[in-house]
PDB file of C-alpha atoms and ligand atoms in Angstrom:
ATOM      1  CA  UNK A   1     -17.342 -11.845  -5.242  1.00  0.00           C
ATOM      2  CA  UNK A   2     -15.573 -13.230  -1.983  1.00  0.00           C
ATOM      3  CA  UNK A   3     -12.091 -14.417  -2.995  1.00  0.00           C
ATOM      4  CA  UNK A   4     -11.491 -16.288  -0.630  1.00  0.00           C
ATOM      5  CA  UNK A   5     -14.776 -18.600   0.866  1.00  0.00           C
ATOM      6  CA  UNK A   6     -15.635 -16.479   4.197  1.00  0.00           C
ATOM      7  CA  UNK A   7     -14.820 -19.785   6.765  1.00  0.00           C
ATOM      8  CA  UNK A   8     -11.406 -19.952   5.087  1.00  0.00           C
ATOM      9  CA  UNK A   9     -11.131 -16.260   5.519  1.00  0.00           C
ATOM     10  CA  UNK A  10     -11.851 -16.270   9.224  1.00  0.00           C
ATOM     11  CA  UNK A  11      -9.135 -18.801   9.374  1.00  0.00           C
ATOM     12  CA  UNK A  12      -6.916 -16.824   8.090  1.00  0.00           C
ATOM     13  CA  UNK A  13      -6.778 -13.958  10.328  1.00  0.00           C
ATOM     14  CA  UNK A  14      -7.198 -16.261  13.393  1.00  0.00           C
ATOM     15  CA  UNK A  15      -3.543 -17.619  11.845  1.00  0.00           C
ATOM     16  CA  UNK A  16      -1.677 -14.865  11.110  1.00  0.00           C
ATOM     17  CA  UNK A  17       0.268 -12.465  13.847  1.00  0.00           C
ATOM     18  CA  UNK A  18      -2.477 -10.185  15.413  1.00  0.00           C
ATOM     19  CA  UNK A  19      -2.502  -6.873  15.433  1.00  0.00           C
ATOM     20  CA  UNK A  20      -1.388  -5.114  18.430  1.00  0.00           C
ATOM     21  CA  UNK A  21      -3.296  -2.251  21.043  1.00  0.00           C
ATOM     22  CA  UNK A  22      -2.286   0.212  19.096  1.00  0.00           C
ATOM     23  CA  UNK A  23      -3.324  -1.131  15.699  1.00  0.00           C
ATOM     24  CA  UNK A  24      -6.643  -2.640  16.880  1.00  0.00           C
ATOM     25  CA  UNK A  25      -7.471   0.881  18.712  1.00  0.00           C
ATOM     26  CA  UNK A  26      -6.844   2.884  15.215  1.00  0.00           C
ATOM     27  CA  UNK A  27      -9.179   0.027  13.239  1.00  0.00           C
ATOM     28  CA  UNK A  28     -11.618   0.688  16.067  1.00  0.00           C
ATOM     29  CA  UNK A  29     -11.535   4.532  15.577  1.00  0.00           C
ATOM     30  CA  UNK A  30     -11.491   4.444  11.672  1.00  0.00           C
ATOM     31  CA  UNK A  31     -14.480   2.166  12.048  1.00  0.00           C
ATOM     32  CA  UNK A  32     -16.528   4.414  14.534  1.00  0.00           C
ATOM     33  CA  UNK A  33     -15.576   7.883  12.706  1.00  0.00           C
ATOM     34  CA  UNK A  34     -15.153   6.958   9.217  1.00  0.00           C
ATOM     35  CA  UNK A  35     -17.861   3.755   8.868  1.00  0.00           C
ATOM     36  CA  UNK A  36     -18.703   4.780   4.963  1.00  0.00           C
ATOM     37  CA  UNK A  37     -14.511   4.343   4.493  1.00  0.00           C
ATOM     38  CA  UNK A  38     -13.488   1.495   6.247  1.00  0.00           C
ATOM     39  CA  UNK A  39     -13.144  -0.649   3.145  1.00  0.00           C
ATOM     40  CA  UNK A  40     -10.519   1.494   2.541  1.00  0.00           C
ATOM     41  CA  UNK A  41      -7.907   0.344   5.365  1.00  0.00           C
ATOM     42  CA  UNK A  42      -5.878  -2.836   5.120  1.00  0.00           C
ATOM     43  CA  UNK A  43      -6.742  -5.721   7.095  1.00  0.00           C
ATOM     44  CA  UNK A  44      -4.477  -7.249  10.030  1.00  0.00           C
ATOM     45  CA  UNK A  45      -2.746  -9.838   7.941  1.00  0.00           C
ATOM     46  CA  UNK A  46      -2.045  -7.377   5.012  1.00  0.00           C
ATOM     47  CA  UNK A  47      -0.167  -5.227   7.758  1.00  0.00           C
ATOM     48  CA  UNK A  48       1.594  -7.986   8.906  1.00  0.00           C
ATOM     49  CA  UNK A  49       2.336  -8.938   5.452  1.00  0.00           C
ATOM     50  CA  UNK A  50       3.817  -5.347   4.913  1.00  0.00           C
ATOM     51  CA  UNK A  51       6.022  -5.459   8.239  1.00  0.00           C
ATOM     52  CA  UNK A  52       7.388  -8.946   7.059  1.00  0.00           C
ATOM     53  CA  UNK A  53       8.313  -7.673   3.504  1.00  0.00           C
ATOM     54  CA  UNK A  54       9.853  -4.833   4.894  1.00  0.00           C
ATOM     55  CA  UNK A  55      11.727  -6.273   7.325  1.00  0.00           C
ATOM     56  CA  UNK A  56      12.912  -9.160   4.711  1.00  0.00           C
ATOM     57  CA  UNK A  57      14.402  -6.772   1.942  1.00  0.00           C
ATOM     58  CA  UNK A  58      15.827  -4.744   4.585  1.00  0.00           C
ATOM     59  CA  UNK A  59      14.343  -1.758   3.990  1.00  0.00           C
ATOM     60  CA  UNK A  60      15.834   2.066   5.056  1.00  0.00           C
ATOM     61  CA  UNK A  61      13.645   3.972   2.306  1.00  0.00           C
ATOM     62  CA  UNK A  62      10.261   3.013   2.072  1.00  0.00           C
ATOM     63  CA  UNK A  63       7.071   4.779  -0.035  1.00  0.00           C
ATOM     64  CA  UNK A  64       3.888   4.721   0.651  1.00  0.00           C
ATOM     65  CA  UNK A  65       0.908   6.287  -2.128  1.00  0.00           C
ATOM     66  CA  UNK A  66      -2.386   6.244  -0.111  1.00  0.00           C
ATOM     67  CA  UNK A  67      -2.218   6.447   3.706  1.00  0.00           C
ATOM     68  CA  UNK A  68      -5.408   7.010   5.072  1.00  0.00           C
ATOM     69  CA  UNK A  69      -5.801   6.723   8.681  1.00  0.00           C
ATOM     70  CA  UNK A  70      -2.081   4.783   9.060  1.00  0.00           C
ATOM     71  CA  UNK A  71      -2.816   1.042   9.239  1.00  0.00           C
ATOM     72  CA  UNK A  72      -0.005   0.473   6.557  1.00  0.00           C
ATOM     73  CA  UNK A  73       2.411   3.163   7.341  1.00  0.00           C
ATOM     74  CA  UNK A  74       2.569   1.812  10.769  1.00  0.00           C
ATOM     75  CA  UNK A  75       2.543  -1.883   9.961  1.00  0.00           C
ATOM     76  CA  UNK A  76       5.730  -0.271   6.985  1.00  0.00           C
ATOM     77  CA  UNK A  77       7.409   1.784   9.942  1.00  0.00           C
ATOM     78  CA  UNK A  78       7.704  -1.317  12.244  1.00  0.00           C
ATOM     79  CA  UNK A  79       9.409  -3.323   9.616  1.00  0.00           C
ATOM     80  CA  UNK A  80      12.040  -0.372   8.668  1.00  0.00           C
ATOM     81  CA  UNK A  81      15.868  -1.176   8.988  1.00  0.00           C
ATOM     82  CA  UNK A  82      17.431   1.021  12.236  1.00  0.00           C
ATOM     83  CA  UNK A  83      17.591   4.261  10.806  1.00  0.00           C
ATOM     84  CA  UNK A  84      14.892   3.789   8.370  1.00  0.00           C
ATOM     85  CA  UNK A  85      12.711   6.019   6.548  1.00  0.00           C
ATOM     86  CA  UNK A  86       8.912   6.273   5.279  1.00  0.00           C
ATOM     87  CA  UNK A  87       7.810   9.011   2.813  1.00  0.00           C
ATOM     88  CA  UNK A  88       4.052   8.919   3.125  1.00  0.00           C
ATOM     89  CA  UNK A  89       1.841  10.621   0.293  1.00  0.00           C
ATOM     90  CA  UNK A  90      -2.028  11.085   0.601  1.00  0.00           C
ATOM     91  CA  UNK A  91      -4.114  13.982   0.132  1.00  0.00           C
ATOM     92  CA  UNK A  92      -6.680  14.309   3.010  1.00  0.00           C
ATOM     93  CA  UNK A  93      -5.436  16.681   5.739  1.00  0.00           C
ATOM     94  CA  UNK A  94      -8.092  15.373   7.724  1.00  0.00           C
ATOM     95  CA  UNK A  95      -7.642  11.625   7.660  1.00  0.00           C
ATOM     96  CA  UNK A  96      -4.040  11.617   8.167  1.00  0.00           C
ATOM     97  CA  UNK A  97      -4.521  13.687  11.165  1.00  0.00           C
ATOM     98  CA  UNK A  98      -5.835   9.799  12.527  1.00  0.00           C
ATOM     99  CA  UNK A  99      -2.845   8.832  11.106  1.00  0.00           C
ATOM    100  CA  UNK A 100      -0.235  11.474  12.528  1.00  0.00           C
ATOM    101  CA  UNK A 101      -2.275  10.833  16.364  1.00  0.00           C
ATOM    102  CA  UNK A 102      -0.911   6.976  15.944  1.00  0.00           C
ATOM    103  CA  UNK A 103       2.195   7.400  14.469  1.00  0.00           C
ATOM    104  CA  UNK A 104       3.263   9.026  17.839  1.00  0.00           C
ATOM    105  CA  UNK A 105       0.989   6.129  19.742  1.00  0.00           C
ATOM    106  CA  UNK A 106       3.203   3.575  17.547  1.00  0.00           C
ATOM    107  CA  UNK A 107       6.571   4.943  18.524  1.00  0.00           C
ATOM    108  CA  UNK A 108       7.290   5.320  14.580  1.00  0.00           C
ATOM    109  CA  UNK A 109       6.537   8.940  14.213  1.00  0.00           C
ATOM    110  CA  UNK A 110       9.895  10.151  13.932  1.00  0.00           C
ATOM    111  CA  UNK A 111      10.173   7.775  11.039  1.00  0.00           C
ATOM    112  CA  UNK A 112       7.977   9.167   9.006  1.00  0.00           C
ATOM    113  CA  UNK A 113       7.486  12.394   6.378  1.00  0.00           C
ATOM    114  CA  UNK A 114       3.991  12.966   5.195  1.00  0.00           C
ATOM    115  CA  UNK A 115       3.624  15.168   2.545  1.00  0.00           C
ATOM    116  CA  UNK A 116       0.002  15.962   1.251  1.00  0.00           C
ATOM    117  CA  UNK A 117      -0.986  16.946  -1.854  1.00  0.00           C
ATOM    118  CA  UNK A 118      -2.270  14.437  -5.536  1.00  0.00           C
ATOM    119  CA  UNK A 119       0.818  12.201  -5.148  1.00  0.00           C
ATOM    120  CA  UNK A 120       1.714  11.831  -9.002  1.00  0.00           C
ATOM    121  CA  UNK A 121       2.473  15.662  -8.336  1.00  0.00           C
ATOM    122  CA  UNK A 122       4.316  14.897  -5.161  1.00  0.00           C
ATOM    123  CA  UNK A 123       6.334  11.561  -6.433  1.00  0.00           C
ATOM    124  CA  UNK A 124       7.732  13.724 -10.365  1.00  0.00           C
ATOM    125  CA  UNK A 125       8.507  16.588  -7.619  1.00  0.00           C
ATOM    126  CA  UNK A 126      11.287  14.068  -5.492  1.00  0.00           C
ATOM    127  CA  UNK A 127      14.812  14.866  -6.842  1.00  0.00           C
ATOM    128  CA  UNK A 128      16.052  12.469  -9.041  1.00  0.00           C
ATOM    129  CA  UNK A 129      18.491  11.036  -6.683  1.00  0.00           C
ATOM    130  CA  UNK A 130      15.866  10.273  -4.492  1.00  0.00           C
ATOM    131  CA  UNK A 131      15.757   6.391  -4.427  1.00  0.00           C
ATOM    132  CA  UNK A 132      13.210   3.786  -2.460  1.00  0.00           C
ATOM    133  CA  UNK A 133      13.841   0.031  -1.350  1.00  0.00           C
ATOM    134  CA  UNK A 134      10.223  -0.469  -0.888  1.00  0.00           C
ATOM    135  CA  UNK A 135       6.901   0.773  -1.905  1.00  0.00           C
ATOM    136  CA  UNK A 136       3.218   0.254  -0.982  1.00  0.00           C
ATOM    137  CA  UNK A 137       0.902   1.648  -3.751  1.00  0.00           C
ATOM    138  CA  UNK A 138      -2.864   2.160  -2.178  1.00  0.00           C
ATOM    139  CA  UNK A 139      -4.301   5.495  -3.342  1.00  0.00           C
ATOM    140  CA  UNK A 140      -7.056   6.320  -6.319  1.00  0.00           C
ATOM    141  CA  UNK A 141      -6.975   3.389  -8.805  1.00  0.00           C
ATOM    142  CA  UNK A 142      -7.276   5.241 -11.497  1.00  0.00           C
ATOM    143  CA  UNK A 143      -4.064   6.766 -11.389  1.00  0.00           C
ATOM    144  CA  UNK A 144      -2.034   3.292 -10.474  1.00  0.00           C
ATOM    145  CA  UNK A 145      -0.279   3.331 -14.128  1.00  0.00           C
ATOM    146  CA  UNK A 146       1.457   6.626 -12.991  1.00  0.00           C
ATOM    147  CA  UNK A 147       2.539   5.800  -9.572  1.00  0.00           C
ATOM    148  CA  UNK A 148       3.905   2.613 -11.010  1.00  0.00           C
ATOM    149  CA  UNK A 149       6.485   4.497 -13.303  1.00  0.00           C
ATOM    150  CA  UNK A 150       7.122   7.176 -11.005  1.00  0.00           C
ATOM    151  CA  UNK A 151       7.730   4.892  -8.260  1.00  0.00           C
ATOM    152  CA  UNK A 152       9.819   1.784 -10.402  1.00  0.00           C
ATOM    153  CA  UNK A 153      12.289   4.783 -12.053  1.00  0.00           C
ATOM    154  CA  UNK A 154      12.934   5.914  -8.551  1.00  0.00           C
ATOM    155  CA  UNK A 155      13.492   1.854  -7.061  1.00  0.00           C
ATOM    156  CA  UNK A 156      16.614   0.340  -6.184  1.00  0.00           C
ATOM    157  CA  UNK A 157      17.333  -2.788  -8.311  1.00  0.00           C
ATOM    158  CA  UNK A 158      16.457  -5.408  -5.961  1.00  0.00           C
ATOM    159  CA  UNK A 159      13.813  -3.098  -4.553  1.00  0.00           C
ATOM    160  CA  UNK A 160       9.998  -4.252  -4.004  1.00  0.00           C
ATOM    161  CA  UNK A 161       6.490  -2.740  -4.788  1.00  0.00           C
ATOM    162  CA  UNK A 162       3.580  -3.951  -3.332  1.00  0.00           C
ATOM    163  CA  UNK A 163       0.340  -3.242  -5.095  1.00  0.00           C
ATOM    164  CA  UNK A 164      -3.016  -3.072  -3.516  1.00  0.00           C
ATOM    165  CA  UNK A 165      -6.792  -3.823  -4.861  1.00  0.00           C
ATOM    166  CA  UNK A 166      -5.077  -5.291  -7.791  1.00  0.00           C
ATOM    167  CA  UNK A 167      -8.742  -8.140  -7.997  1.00  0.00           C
ATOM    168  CA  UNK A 168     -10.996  -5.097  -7.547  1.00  0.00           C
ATOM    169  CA  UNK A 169     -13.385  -7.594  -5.944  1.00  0.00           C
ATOM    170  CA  UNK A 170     -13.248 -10.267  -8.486  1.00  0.00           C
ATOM    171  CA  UNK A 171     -13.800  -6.982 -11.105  1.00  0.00           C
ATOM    172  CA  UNK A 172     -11.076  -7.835 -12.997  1.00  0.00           C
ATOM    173  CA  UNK A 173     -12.529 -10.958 -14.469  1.00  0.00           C
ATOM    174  CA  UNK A 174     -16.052  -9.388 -14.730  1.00  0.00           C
ATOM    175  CA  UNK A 175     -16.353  -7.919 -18.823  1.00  0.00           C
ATOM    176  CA  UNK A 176     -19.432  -5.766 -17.691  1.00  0.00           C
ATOM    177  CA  UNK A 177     -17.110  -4.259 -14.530  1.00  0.00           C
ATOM    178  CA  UNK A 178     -15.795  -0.919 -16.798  1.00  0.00           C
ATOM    179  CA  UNK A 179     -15.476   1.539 -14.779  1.00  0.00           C
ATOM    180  CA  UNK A 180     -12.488   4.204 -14.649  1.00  0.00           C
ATOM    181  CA  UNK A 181     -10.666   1.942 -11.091  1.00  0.00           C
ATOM    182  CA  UNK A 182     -11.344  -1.145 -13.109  1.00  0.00           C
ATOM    183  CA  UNK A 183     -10.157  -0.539 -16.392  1.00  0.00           C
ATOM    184  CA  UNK A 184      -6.653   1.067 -14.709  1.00  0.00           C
ATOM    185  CA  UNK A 185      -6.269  -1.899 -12.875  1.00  0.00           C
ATOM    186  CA  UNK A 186      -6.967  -4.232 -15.634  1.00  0.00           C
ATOM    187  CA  UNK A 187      -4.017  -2.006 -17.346  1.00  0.00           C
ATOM    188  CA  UNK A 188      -1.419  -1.947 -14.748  1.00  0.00           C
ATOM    189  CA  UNK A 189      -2.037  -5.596 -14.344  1.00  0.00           C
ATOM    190  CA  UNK A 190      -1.597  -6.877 -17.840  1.00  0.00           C
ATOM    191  CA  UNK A 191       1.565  -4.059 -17.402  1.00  0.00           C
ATOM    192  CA  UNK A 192       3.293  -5.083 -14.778  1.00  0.00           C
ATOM    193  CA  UNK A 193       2.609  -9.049 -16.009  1.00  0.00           C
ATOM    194  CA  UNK A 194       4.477  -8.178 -19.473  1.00  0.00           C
ATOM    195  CA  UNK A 195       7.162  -6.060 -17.908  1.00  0.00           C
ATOM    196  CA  UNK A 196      10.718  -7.184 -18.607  1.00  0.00           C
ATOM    197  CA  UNK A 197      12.005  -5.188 -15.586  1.00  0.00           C
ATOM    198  CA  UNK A 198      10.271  -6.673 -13.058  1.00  0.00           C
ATOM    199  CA  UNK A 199       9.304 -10.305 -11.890  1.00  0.00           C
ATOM    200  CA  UNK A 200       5.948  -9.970 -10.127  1.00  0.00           C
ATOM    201  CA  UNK A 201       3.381 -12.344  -8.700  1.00  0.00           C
ATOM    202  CA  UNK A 202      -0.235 -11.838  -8.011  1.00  0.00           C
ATOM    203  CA  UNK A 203      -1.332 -12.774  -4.856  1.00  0.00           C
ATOM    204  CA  UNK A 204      -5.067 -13.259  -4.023  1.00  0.00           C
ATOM    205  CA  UNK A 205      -4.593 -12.027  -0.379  1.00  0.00           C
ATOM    206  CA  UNK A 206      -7.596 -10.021   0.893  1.00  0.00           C
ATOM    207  CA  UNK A 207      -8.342  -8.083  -2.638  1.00  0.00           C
ATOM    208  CA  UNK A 208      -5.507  -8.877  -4.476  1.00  0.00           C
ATOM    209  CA  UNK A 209      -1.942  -7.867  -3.740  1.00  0.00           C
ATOM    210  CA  UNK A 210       1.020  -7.814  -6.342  1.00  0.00           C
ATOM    211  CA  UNK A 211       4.622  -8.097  -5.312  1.00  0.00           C
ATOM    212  CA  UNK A 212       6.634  -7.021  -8.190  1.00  0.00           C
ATOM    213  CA  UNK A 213      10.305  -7.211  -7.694  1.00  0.00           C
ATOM    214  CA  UNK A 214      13.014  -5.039  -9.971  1.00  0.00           C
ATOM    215  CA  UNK A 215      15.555  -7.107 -11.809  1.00  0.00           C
ATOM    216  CA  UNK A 216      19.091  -6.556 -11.260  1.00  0.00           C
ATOM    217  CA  UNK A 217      20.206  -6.909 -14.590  1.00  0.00           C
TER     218      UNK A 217
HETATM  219  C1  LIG B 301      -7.396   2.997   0.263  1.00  0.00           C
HETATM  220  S1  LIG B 301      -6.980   4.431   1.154  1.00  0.00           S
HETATM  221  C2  LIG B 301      -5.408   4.032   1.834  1.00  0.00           C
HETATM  222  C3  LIG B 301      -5.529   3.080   2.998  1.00  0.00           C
HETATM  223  C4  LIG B 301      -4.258   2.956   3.802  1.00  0.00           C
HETATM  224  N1  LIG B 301      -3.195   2.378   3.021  1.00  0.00           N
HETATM  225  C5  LIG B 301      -4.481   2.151   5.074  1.00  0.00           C
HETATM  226  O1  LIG B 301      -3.764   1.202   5.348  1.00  0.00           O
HETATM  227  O2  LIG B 301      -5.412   2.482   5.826  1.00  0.00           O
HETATM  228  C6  LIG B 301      -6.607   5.541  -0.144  1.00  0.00           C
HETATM  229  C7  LIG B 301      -5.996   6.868   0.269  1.00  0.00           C
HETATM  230  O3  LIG B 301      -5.554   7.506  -0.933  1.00  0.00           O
HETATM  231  C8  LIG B 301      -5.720   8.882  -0.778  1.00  0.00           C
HETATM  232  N2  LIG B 301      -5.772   9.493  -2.117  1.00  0.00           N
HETATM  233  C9  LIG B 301      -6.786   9.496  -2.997  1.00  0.00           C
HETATM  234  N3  LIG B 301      -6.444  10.153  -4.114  1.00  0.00           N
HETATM  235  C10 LIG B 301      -5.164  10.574  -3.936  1.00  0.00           C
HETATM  236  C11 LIG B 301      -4.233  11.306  -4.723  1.00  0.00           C
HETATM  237  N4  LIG B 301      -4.556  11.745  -5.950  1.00  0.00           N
HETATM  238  N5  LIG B 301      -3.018  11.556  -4.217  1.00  0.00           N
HETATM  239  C12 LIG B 301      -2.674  11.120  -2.976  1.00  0.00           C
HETATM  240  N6  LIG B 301      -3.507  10.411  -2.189  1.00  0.00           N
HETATM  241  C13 LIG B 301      -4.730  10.145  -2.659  1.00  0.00           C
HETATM  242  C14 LIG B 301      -7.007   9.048   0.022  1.00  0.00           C
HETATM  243  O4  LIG B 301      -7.018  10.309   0.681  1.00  0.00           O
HETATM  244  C15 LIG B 301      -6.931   7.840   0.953  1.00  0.00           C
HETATM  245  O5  LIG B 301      -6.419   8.223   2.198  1.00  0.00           O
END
């Protein structure tokens, strides 16, 4: 299912800020080297989406769950507060290697911690005093209910988490779509829509993107 008519689509890039070199040469590579994964890496306008909502809650400790080849740690990096901070989880040696090669293109390598390894095991592993203004959840679906606890306990009040995949294609509305990724997004959707902690809007940008913001009180 397209969610968004593919005209309209094409309209949308050509109006939001374009990626730079640096980002167009790493979508290039991912595309040559990884062609079976490329699905997997957020579009130009989701990164620029993920600088701006940085930048606006003024992040210095931001978490990312899913990195990949580093489309959205970058596009998180260049939106950090002076003196920021990215924690980046994944569990491919090999793919973050890409990722690690454009940090230091990007300038934002000494911004960022990778630690690899499954990342429910890395996030219950983080002291508890270890807090985050910001966090981008984009790893295996099926495990989205976890890294939405682990990562909520550990957010500031005020504090933002951006969910990706959360249409799974138009899956979510399809009865006959059952897999394992579709039924744990169906969950953490209907979760996240009840929760009293949060305030959250769905957003059907590219394939669905929640904001859910903590309360303060
Ligand atoms: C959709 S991709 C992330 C794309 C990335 N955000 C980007 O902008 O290019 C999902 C990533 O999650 C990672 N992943 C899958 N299962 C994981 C797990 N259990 N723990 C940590 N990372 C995992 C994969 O290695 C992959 O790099």
């Amino acid at each position: 299912m397209d969610i968004v008519n593919p005209a309209l689509n094409a309209y949308l890039l050509a109006h939001a800020t374009p990626a730079d070199d640096v980002l167009r040469d790493l979508a290039a590579e991912t595309a040559a080297a990884l062609p079976d994964h490329l699905s997997m890496q957020i579009t130009q306008d989701e990164g620029t989406l993920l600088t701006l909502l940085t930048r606006l809650t003024g992040t210095r400790r931001a978490l990312e769950i899913g990195t990949f080849t580093g489309y959205s740690s970058i596009s998180i990096a260049r939106g950090l507060a002076p003196g920021g901070t990215l924690l980046a989880l994944d569990v491919s040696d090999e793919w973050t290697s890409v990722a690690r090669r454009y940090w230091e293109r990007a300038g934002v390598a000494d911004r960022i911690e990778l630690r690899l390894g499954p990342a429910a095991d890395s996030l219950r592993a983080l002291p508890e005093t270890e807090t985050f203004d910001f966090a981008f959840i984009d790893a295996d679906k099926v495990s989205y209910p976890v890294y939405y606890e682990e990562t909520l306990r550990r957010l500031r009040p005020g504090g933002l988490i951006v969910l990706d995949n959360t249409l799974r294609s138009g899956r979510v509305v399809d009865p006959e779509a059952q897999d394992p990724a579709d039924r744990a997004i169906r969950e953490i959707n209907d979760t996240v829509a009840a929760d009293q902690r949060v305030d959250s809007v769905l957003l059907s940008v590219r394939d669905g993107v929640t904001l859910i913001r903590k309360r303060t009180e």
